[in-house]
Amino acid sequence: KQEVTQIPAALSVPEGENLVLNCSFTDSAIYNLQWFRQDPGKGLTSLLLIQSSQREQTSGRLNASLDKSSGRSTLYIAASQPGDSATYLCAVSDLTGTASKLTFGTGTRLQVTL
Amino acid sequence: NAGVTQTPKFRVLKTGQSMTLLCAQDMNHEYMYWYRQDPGMGLRLIHYSVGEGTTAKGEVPDGYNVSRLKKQNFLLGLESAAPSQTSVYFCASSYPPSGTGPDEQYFGPGTRLTVT
């Protein structure tokens, strides 16, 4: 059974700092990996999707990498801002029959302070 | 486009009551999913659908039923609510897997359900 772990569970950094969030998964037979952002009391917003054949994806100040063989992904946030404060979720996708299924980590709660 | 919408946003039920959560999407997605999110646990898949008229069980299906009568709607039913079903419920939708694998899932804002 796939298990996804995110470390650290919580992180507080001062504004402007670069930071890295970690995600690890136990079964390397994945199709893709998604990073989501969740604000308190809100739904999930997809940030980046990395296909299993890719090594990284970039969007603005965000860069996500994937090392499928070692079961690891990182989300790099450059020049953090208070608006980046949220919980970041990692999820891996596999195929069962024709349906894709996401297995989620429990998230990293990020606070960026002024 | 509204994307994925969910109704209601909040609900309080007493043990044994029933209710239906509605998910609607306007992106013409074939696939739809229901998840629940509990403190200290990742989102877990309850049921999913790969097309109109089809449904399948996910990781935690017990106590829930679903229906997909129209492509744009996916309903989650609780026939006899239990306190263990207190949770935040999220609906998601996506296109079918492409040549590169499963497609990106888009999530609704969630329904916060409390069962007393």
JSON list of N, CA, C and O in Angstrom, two decimals, chain A residues 14-60:
[
{"chain": "A", "resi": 14, "resn": "PRO", "atom": "N", "xyz": [11.14, 33.46, 8.11]},
{"chain": "A", "resi": 14, "resn": "PRO", "atom": "CA", "xyz": [10.94, 34.90, 7.90]},
{"chain": "A", "resi": 14, "resn": "PRO", "atom": "C", "xyz": [10.78, 35.19, 6.41]},
{"chain": "A", "resi": 14, "resn": "PRO", "atom": "O", "xyz": [11.29, 34.46, 5.54]},
{"chain": "A", "resi": 15, "resn": "GLU", "atom": "N", "xyz": [10.07, 36.26, 6.12]},
{"chain": "A", "resi": 15, "resn": "GLU", "atom": "CA", "xyz": [9.84, 36.67, 4.74]},
{"chain": "A", "resi": 15, "resn": "GLU", "atom": "C", "xyz": [11.17, 36.80, 3.98]},
{"chain": "A", "resi": 15, "resn": "GLU", "atom": "O", "xyz": [12.17, 37.29, 4.52]},
{"chain": "A", "resi": 16, "resn": "GLY", "atom": "N", "xyz": [11.17, 36.37, 2.74]},
{"chain": "A", "resi": 16, "resn": "GLY", "atom": "CA", "xyz": [12.35, 36.49, 1.90]},
{"chain": "A", "resi": 16, "resn": "GLY", "atom": "C", "xyz": [13.22, 35.25, 1.87]},
{"chain": "A", "resi": 16, "resn": "GLY", "atom": "O", "xyz": [14.06, 35.11, 0.98]},
{"chain": "A", "resi": 17, "resn": "GLU", "atom": "N", "xyz": [13.00, 34.36, 2.80]},
{"chain": "A", "resi": 17, "resn": "GLU", "atom": "CA", "xyz": [13.84, 33.15, 2.85]},
{"chain": "A", "resi": 17, "resn": "GLU", "atom": "C", "xyz": [13.42, 32.14, 1.79]},
{"chain": "A", "resi": 17, "resn": "GLU", "atom": "O", "xyz": [12.23, 32.02, 1.47]},
{"chain": "A", "resi": 18, "resn": "ASN", "atom": "N", "xyz": [14.39, 31.42, 1.27]},
{"chain": "A", "resi": 18, "resn": "ASN", "atom": "CA", "xyz": [14.12, 30.29, 0.37]},
{"chain": "A", "resi": 18, "resn": "ASN", "atom": "C", "xyz": [13.89, 29.06, 1.23]},
{"chain": "A", "resi": 18, "resn": "ASN", "atom": "O", "xyz": [14.54, 28.88, 2.27]},
{"chain": "A", "resi": 19, "resn": "LEU", "atom": "N", "xyz": [12.99, 28.19, 0.82]},
{"chain": "A", "resi": 19, "resn": "LEU", "atom": "CA", "xyz": [12.71, 27.03, 1.64]},
{"chain": "A", "resi": 19, "resn": "LEU", "atom": "C", "xyz": [12.40, 25.81, 0.79]},
{"chain": "A", "resi": 19, "resn": "LEU", "atom": "O", "xyz": [12.04, 25.92, -0.39]},
{"chain": "A", "resi": 20, "resn": "VAL", "atom": "N", "xyz": [12.53, 24.65, 1.43]},
{"chain": "A", "resi": 20, "resn": "VAL", "atom": "CA", "xyz": [12.29, 23.37, 0.75]},
{"chain": "A", "resi": 20, "resn": "VAL", "atom": "C", "xyz": [11.35, 22.52, 1.59]},
{"chain": "A", "resi": 20, "resn": "VAL", "atom": "O", "xyz": [11.56, 22.35, 2.78]},
{"chain": "A", "resi": 21, "resn": "LEU", "atom": "N", "xyz": [10.33, 22.03, 0.93]},
{"chain": "A", "resi": 21, "resn": "LEU", "atom": "CA", "xyz": [9.40, 21.09, 1.57]},
{"chain": "A", "resi": 21, "resn": "LEU", "atom": "C", "xyz": [9.66, 19.70, 0.97]},
{"chain": "A", "resi": 21, "resn": "LEU", "atom": "O", "xyz": [9.89, 19.58, -0.23]},
{"chain": "A", "resi": 22, "resn": "ASN", "atom": "N", "xyz": [9.59, 18.69, 1.82]},
{"chain": "A", "resi": 22, "resn": "ASN", "atom": "CA", "xyz": [9.93, 17.34, 1.39]},
{"chain": "A", "resi": 22, "resn": "ASN", "atom": "C", "xyz": [8.72, 16.41, 1.37]},
{"chain": "A", "resi": 22, "resn": "ASN", "atom": "O", "xyz": [7.83, 16.50, 2.21]},
{"chain": "A", "resi": 23, "resn": "CYS", "atom": "N", "xyz": [8.74, 15.51, 0.42]},
{"chain": "A", "resi": 23, "resn": "CYS", "atom": "CA", "xyz": [7.70, 14.50, 0.29]},
{"chain": "A", "resi": 23, "resn": "CYS", "atom": "C", "xyz": [8.37, 13.19, -0.09]},
{"chain": "A", "resi": 23, "resn": "CYS", "atom": "O", "xyz": [9.23, 13.16, -0.97]},
{"chain": "A", "resi": 24, "resn": "SER", "atom": "N", "xyz": [8.00, 12.11, 0.60]},
{"chain": "A", "resi": 24, "resn": "SER", "atom": "CA", "xyz": [8.54, 10.80, 0.24]},
{"chain": "A", "resi": 24, "resn": "SER", "atom": "C", "xyz": [7.40, 9.81, 0.10]},
{"chain": "A", "resi": 24, "resn": "SER", "atom": "O", "xyz": [6.36, 9.95, 0.76]},
{"chain": "A", "resi": 25, "resn": "PHE", "atom": "N", "xyz": [7.58, 8.82, -0.75]},
{"chain": "A", "resi": 25, "resn": "PHE", "atom": "CA", "xyz": [6.55, 7.82, -0.99]},
{"chain": "A", "resi": 25, "resn": "PHE", "atom": "C", "xyz": [7.19, 6.45, -1.05]},
{"chain": "A", "resi": 25, "resn": "PHE", "atom": "O", "xyz": [8.36, 6.31, -1.44]},
{"chain": "A", "resi": 26, "resn": "THR", "atom": "N", "xyz": [6.43, 5.43, -0.66]},
{"chain": "A", "resi": 26, "resn": "THR", "atom": "CA", "xyz": [7.01, 4.10, -0.47]},
{"chain": "A", "resi": 26, "resn": "THR", "atom": "C", "xyz": [7.04, 3.25, -1.74]},
{"chain": "A", "resi": 26, "resn": "THR", "atom": "O", "xyz": [7.91, 2.39, -1.88]},
{"chain": "A", "resi": 27, "resn": "ASP", "atom": "N", "xyz": [6.11, 3.48, -2.65]},
{"chain": "A", "resi": 27, "resn": "ASP", "atom": "CA", "xyz": [6.04, 2.68, -3.88]},
{"chain": "A", "resi": 27, "resn": "ASP", "atom": "C", "xyz": [6.41, 3.58, -5.05]},
{"chain": "A", "resi": 27, "resn": "ASP", "atom": "O", "xyz": [5.71, 4.54, -5.34]},
{"chain": "A", "resi": 28, "resn": "SER", "atom": "N", "xyz": [7.50, 3.26, -5.71]},
{"chain": "A", "resi": 28, "resn": "SER", "atom": "CA", "xyz": [7.99, 4.13, -6.78]},
{"chain": "A", "resi": 28, "resn": "SER", "atom": "C", "xyz": [7.21, 3.97, -8.09]},
{"chain": "A", "resi": 28, "resn": "SER", "atom": "O", "xyz": [7.44, 4.70, -9.04]},
{"chain": "A", "resi": 29, "resn": "ALA", "atom": "N", "xyz": [6.27, 3.03, -8.13]},
{"chain": "A", "resi": 29, "resn": "ALA", "atom": "CA", "xyz": [5.47, 2.82, -9.35]},
{"chain": "A", "resi": 29, "resn": "ALA", "atom": "C", "xyz": [4.33, 3.83, -9.42]},
{"chain": "A", "resi": 29, "resn": "ALA", "atom": "O", "xyz": [3.15, 3.47, -9.32]},
{"chain": "A", "resi": 30, "resn": "ILE", "atom": "N", "xyz": [4.67, 5.08, -9.59]},
{"chain": "A", "resi": 30, "resn": "ILE", "atom": "CA", "xyz": [3.67, 6.14, -9.67]},
{"chain": "A", "resi": 30, "resn": "ILE", "atom": "C", "xyz": [3.59, 6.66, -11.09]},
{"chain": "A", "resi": 30, "resn": "ILE", "atom": "O", "xyz": [4.54, 6.52, -11.88]},
{"chain": "A", "resi": 31, "resn": "TYR", "atom": "N", "xyz": [2.46, 7.31, -11.41]},
{"chain": "A", "resi": 31, "resn": "TYR", "atom": "CA", "xyz": [2.32, 7.92, -12.73]},
{"chain": "A", "resi": 31, "resn": "TYR", "atom": "C", "xyz": [2.64, 9.40, -12.70]},
{"chain": "A", "resi": 31, "resn": "TYR", "atom": "O", "xyz": [3.17, 9.95, -13.65]},
{"chain": "A", "resi": 32, "resn": "ASN", "atom": "N", "xyz": [2.24, 10.06, -11.64]},
{"chain": "A", "resi": 32, "resn": "ASN", "atom": "CA", "xyz": [2.62, 11.46, -11.49]},
{"chain": "A", "resi": 32, "resn": "ASN", "atom": "C", "xyz": [2.55, 11.86, -10.03]},
{"chain": "A", "resi": 32, "resn": "ASN", "atom": "O", "xyz": [2.11, 11.07, -9.18]},
{"chain": "A", "resi": 33, "resn": "LEU", "atom": "N", "xyz": [3.00, 13.06, -9.76]},
{"chain": "A", "resi": 33, "resn": "LEU", "atom": "CA", "xyz": [2.99, 13.59, -8.40]},
{"chain": "A", "resi": 33, "resn": "LEU", "atom": "C", "xyz": [2.49, 15.03, -8.48]},
{"chain": "A", "resi": 33, "resn": "LEU", "atom": "O", "xyz": [2.91, 15.79, -9.36]},
{"chain": "A", "resi": 34, "resn": "GLN", "atom": "N", "xyz": [1.56, 15.37, -7.59]},
{"chain": "A", "resi": 34, "resn": "GLN", "atom": "CA", "xyz": [1.02, 16.72, -7.55]},
{"chain": "A", "resi": 34, "resn": "GLN", "atom": "C", "xyz": [1.34, 17.38, -6.22]},
{"chain": "A", "resi": 34, "resn": "GLN", "atom": "O", "xyz": [1.26, 16.74, -5.17]},
{"chain": "A", "resi": 35, "resn": "TRP", "atom": "N", "xyz": [1.64, 18.65, -6.30]},
{"chain": "A", "resi": 35, "resn": "TRP", "atom": "CA", "xyz": [1.73, 19.50, -5.10]},
{"chain": "A", "resi": 35, "resn": "TRP", "atom": "C", "xyz": [0.51, 20.42, -5.09]},
{"chain": "A", "resi": 35, "resn": "TRP", "atom": "O", "xyz": [0.17, 21.04, -6.09]},
{"chain": "A", "resi": 36, "resn": "PHE", "atom": "N", "xyz": [-0.12, 20.47, -3.91]},
{"chain": "A", "resi": 36, "resn": "PHE", "atom": "CA", "xyz": [-1.29, 21.31, -3.72]},
{"chain": "A", "resi": 36, "resn": "PHE", "atom": "C", "xyz": [-1.03, 22.31, -2.60]},
{"chain": "A", "resi": 36, "resn": "PHE", "atom": "O", "xyz": [-0.23, 22.06, -1.70]},
{"chain": "A", "resi": 37, "resn": "ARG", "atom": "N", "xyz": [-1.80, 23.38, -2.66]},
{"chain": "A", "resi": 37, "resn": "ARG", "atom": "CA", "xyz": [-1.82, 24.35, -1.57]},
{"chain": "A", "resi": 37, "resn": "ARG", "atom": "C", "xyz": [-3.23, 24.34, -0.99]},
{"chain": "A", "resi": 37, "resn": "ARG", "atom": "O", "xyz": [-4.21, 24.31, -1.73]},
{"chain": "A", "resi": 38, "resn": "GLN", "atom": "N", "xyz": [-3.32, 24.37, 0.35]},
{"chain": "A", "resi": 38, "resn": "GLN", "atom": "CA", "xyz": [-4.62, 24.45, 1.01]},
{"chain": "A", "resi": 38, "resn": "GLN", "atom": "C", "xyz": [-4.59, 25.57, 2.04]},
{"chain": "A", "resi": 38, "resn": "GLN", "atom": "O", "xyz": [-3.80, 25.52, 2.98]},
{"chain": "A", "resi": 39, "resn": "ASP", "atom": "N", "xyz": [-5.46, 26.56, 1.85]},
{"chain": "A", "resi": 39, "resn": "ASP", "atom": "CA", "xyz": [-5.60, 27.63, 2.83]},
{"chain": "A", "resi": 39, "resn": "ASP", "atom": "C", "xyz": [-6.62, 27.20, 3.87]},
{"chain": "A", "resi": 39, "resn": "ASP", "atom": "O", "xyz": [-7.53, 26.40, 3.58]},
{"chain": "A", "resi": 40, "resn": "PRO", "atom": "N", "xyz": [-6.53, 27.72, 5.10]},
{"chain": "A", "resi": 40, "resn": "PRO", "atom": "CA", "xyz": [-7.44, 27.30, 6.18]},
{"chain": "A", "resi": 40, "resn": "PRO", "atom": "C", "xyz": [-8.90, 27.38, 5.77]},
{"chain": "A", "resi": 40, "resn": "PRO", "atom": "O", "xyz": [-9.36, 28.42, 5.29]},
{"chain": "A", "resi": 41, "resn": "GLY", "atom": "N", "xyz": [-9.62, 26.30, 5.96]},
{"chain": "A", "resi": 41, "resn": "GLY", "atom": "CA", "xyz": [-11.04, 26.27, 5.65]},
{"chain": "A", "resi": 41, "resn": "GLY", "atom": "C", "xyz": [-11.37, 26.29, 4.17]},
{"chain": "A", "resi": 41, "resn": "GLY", "atom": "O", "xyz": [-12.53, 26.49, 3.80]},
{"chain": "A", "resi": 42, "resn": "LYS", "atom": "N", "xyz": [-10.37, 26.09, 3.34]},
{"chain": "A", "resi": 42, "resn": "LYS", "atom": "CA", "xyz": [-10.58, 26.16, 1.88]},
{"chain": "A", "resi": 42, "resn": "LYS", "atom": "C", "xyz": [-10.29, 24.82, 1.22]},
{"chain": "A", "resi": 42, "resn": "LYS", "atom": "O", "xyz": [-9.80, 23.87, 1.85]},
{"chain": "A", "resi": 43, "resn": "GLY", "atom": "N", "xyz": [-10.54, 24.78, -0.07]},
{"chain": "A", "resi": 43, "resn": "GLY", "atom": "CA", "xyz": [-10.24, 23.59, -0.84]},
{"chain": "A", "resi": 43, "resn": "GLY", "atom": "C", "xyz": [-8.78, 23.56, -1.26]},
{"chain": "A", "resi": 43, "resn": "GLY", "atom": "O", "xyz": [-7.97, 24.36, -0.81]},
{"chain": "A", "resi": 44, "resn": "LEU", "atom": "N", "xyz": [-8.45, 22.60, -2.12]},
{"chain": "A", "resi": 44, "resn": "LEU", "atom": "CA", "xyz": [-7.09, 22.42, -2.58]},
{"chain": "A", "resi": 44, "resn": "LEU", "atom": "C", "xyz": [-6.88, 23.11, -3.91]},
{"chain": "A", "resi": 44, "resn": "LEU", "atom": "O", "xyz": [-7.72, 23.01, -4.81]},
{"chain": "A", "resi": 45, "resn": "THR", "atom": "N", "xyz": [-5.75, 23.78, -4.04]},
{"chain": "A", "resi": 45, "resn": "THR", "atom": "CA", "xyz": [-5.36, 24.40, -5.30]},
{"chain": "A", "resi": 45, "resn": "THR", "atom": "C", "xyz": [-4.13, 23.70, -5.83]},
{"chain": "A", "resi": 45, "resn": "THR", "atom": "O", "xyz": [-3.12, 23.61, -5.12]},
{"chain": "A", "resi": 46, "resn": "SER", "atom": "N", "xyz": [-4.21, 23.19, -7.04]},
{"chain": "A", "resi": 46, "resn": "SER", "atom": "CA", "xyz": [-3.06, 22.50, -7.62]},
{"chain": "A", "resi": 46, "resn": "SER", "atom": "C", "xyz": [-1.97, 23.51, -7.96]},
{"chain": "A", "resi": 46, "resn": "SER", "atom": "O", "xyz": [-2.22, 24.54, -8.58]},
{"chain": "A", "resi": 47, "resn": "LEU", "atom": "N", "xyz": [-0.76, 23.21, -7.55]},
{"chain": "A", "resi": 47, "resn": "LEU", "atom": "CA", "xyz": [0.39, 24.08, -7.81]},
{"chain": "A", "resi": 47, "resn": "LEU", "atom": "C", "xyz": [1.21, 23.56, -8.99]},
{"chain": "A", "resi": 47, "resn": "LEU", "atom": "O", "xyz": [1.52, 24.31, -9.91]},
{"chain": "A", "resi": 48, "resn": "LEU", "atom": "N", "xyz": [1.59, 22.31, -8.90]},
{"chain": "A", "resi": 48, "resn": "LEU", "atom": "CA", "xyz": [2.46, 21.72, -9.91]},
{"chain": "A", "resi": 48, "resn": "LEU", "atom": "C", "xyz": [2.12, 20.24, -10.05]},
{"chain": "A", "resi": 48, "resn": "LEU", "atom": "O", "xyz": [1.81, 19.58, -9.05]},
{"chain": "A", "resi": 49, "resn": "LEU", "atom": "N", "xyz": [2.21, 19.74, -11.26]},
{"chain": "A", "resi": 49, "resn": "LEU", "atom": "CA", "xyz": [2.08, 18.31, -11.52]},
{"chain": "A", "resi": 49, "resn": "LEU", "atom": "C", "xyz": [3.31, 17.86, -12.26]},
{"chain": "A", "resi": 49, "resn": "LEU", "atom": "O", "xyz": [3.67, 18.46, -13.28]},
{"chain": "A", "resi": 50, "resn": "ILE", "atom": "N", "xyz": [3.96, 16.83, -11.75]},
{"chain": "A", "resi": 50, "resn": "ILE", "atom": "CA", "xyz": [5.16, 16.28, -12.40]},
{"chain": "A", "resi": 50, "resn": "ILE", "atom": "C", "xyz": [4.83, 14.89, -12.89]},
{"chain": "A", "resi": 50, "resn": "ILE", "atom": "O", "xyz": [4.45, 14.01, -12.11]},
{"chain": "A", "resi": 51, "resn": "GLN", "atom": "N", "xyz": [4.98, 14.67, -14.18]},
{"chain": "A", "resi": 51, "resn": "GLN", "atom": "CA", "xyz": [4.78, 13.32, -14.73]},
{"chain": "A", "resi": 51, "resn": "GLN", "atom": "C", "xyz": [5.96, 12.44, -14.29]},
{"chain": "A", "resi": 51, "resn": "GLN", "atom": "O", "xyz": [7.06, 12.94, -14.03]},
{"chain": "A", "resi": 52, "resn": "SER", "atom": "N", "xyz": [5.74, 11.14, -14.24]},
{"chain": "A", "resi": 52, "resn": "SER", "atom": "CA", "xyz": [6.77, 10.22, -13.75]},
{"chain": "A", "resi": 52, "resn": "SER", "atom": "C", "xyz": [8.03, 10.25, -14.62]},
{"chain": "A", "resi": 52, "resn": "SER", "atom": "O", "xyz": [9.12, 9.93, -14.16]},
{"chain": "A", "resi": 53, "resn": "SER", "atom": "N", "xyz": [7.87, 10.66, -15.88]},
{"chain": "A", "resi": 53, "resn": "SER", "atom": "CA", "xyz": [9.02, 10.72, -16.78]},
{"chain": "A", "resi": 53, "resn": "SER", "atom": "C", "xyz": [9.81, 12.02, -16.65]},
{"chain": "A", "resi": 53, "resn": "SER", "atom": "O", "xyz": [10.87, 12.18, -17.25]},
{"chain": "A", "resi": 54, "resn": "GLN", "atom": "N", "xyz": [9.26, 12.96, -15.87]},
{"chain": "A", "resi": 54, "resn": "GLN", "atom": "CA", "xyz": [9.91, 14.26, -15.71]},
{"chain": "A", "resi": 54, "resn": "GLN", "atom": "C", "xyz": [10.73, 14.30, -14.42]},
{"chain": "A", "resi": 54, "resn": "GLN", "atom": "O", "xyz": [10.49, 13.54, -13.48]},
{"chain": "A", "resi": 55, "resn": "ARG", "atom": "N", "xyz": [11.67, 15.25, -14.40]},
{"chain": "A", "resi": 55, "resn": "ARG", "atom": "CA", "xyz": [12.50, 15.41, -13.21]},
{"chain": "A", "resi": 55, "resn": "ARG", "atom": "C", "xyz": [12.08, 16.62, -12.38]},
{"chain": "A", "resi": 55, "resn": "ARG", "atom": "O", "xyz": [12.29, 16.65, -11.18]},
{"chain": "A", "resi": 56, "resn": "GLU", "atom": "N", "xyz": [11.52, 17.63, -13.07]},
{"chain": "A", "resi": 56, "resn": "GLU", "atom": "CA", "xyz": [11.11, 18.82, -12.34]},
{"chain": "A", "resi": 56, "resn": "GLU", "atom": "C", "xyz": [10.10, 19.63, -13.14]},
{"chain": "A", "resi": 56, "resn": "GLU", "atom": "O", "xyz": [9.95, 19.46, -14.36]},
{"chain": "A", "resi": 57, "resn": "GLN", "atom": "N", "xyz": [9.39, 20.50, -12.40]},
{"chain": "A", "resi": 57, "resn": "GLN", "atom": "CA", "xyz": [8.47, 21.45, -12.99]},
{"chain": "A", "resi": 57, "resn": "GLN", "atom": "C", "xyz": [8.62, 22.77, -12.26]},
{"chain": "A", "resi": 57, "resn": "GLN", "atom": "O", "xyz": [8.87, 22.79, -11.05]},
{"chain": "A", "resi": 58, "resn": "THR", "atom": "N", "xyz": [8.43, 23.84, -13.00]},
{"chain": "A", "resi": 58, "resn": "THR", "atom": "CA", "xyz": [8.59, 25.17, -12.40]},
{"chain": "A", "resi": 58, "resn": "THR", "atom": "C", "xyz": [7.37, 26.02, -12.72]},
{"chain": "A", "resi": 58, "resn": "THR", "atom": "O", "xyz": [6.82, 25.95, -13.82]},
{"chain": "A", "resi": 59, "resn": "SER", "atom": "N", "xyz": [6.97, 26.82, -11.72]},
{"chain": "A", "resi": 59, "resn": "SER", "atom": "CA", "xyz": [5.90, 27.79, -11.93]},
{"chain": "A", "resi": 59, "resn": "SER", "atom": "C", "xyz": [6.21, 28.99, -11.05]},
{"chain": "A", "resi": 59, "resn": "SER", "atom": "O", "xyz": [6.08, 28.92, -9.82]},
{"chain": "A", "resi": 60, "resn": "GLY", "atom": "N", "xyz": [6.64, 30.07, -11.68]},
{"chain": "A", "resi": 60, "resn": "GLY", "atom": "CA", "xyz": [6.97, 31.27, -10.91]},
{"chain": "A", "resi": 60, "resn": "GLY", "atom": "C", "xyz": [8.08, 31.01, -9.90]},
{"chain": "A", "resi": 60, "resn": "GLY", "atom": "O", "xyz": [9.16, 30.56, -10.25]}
]
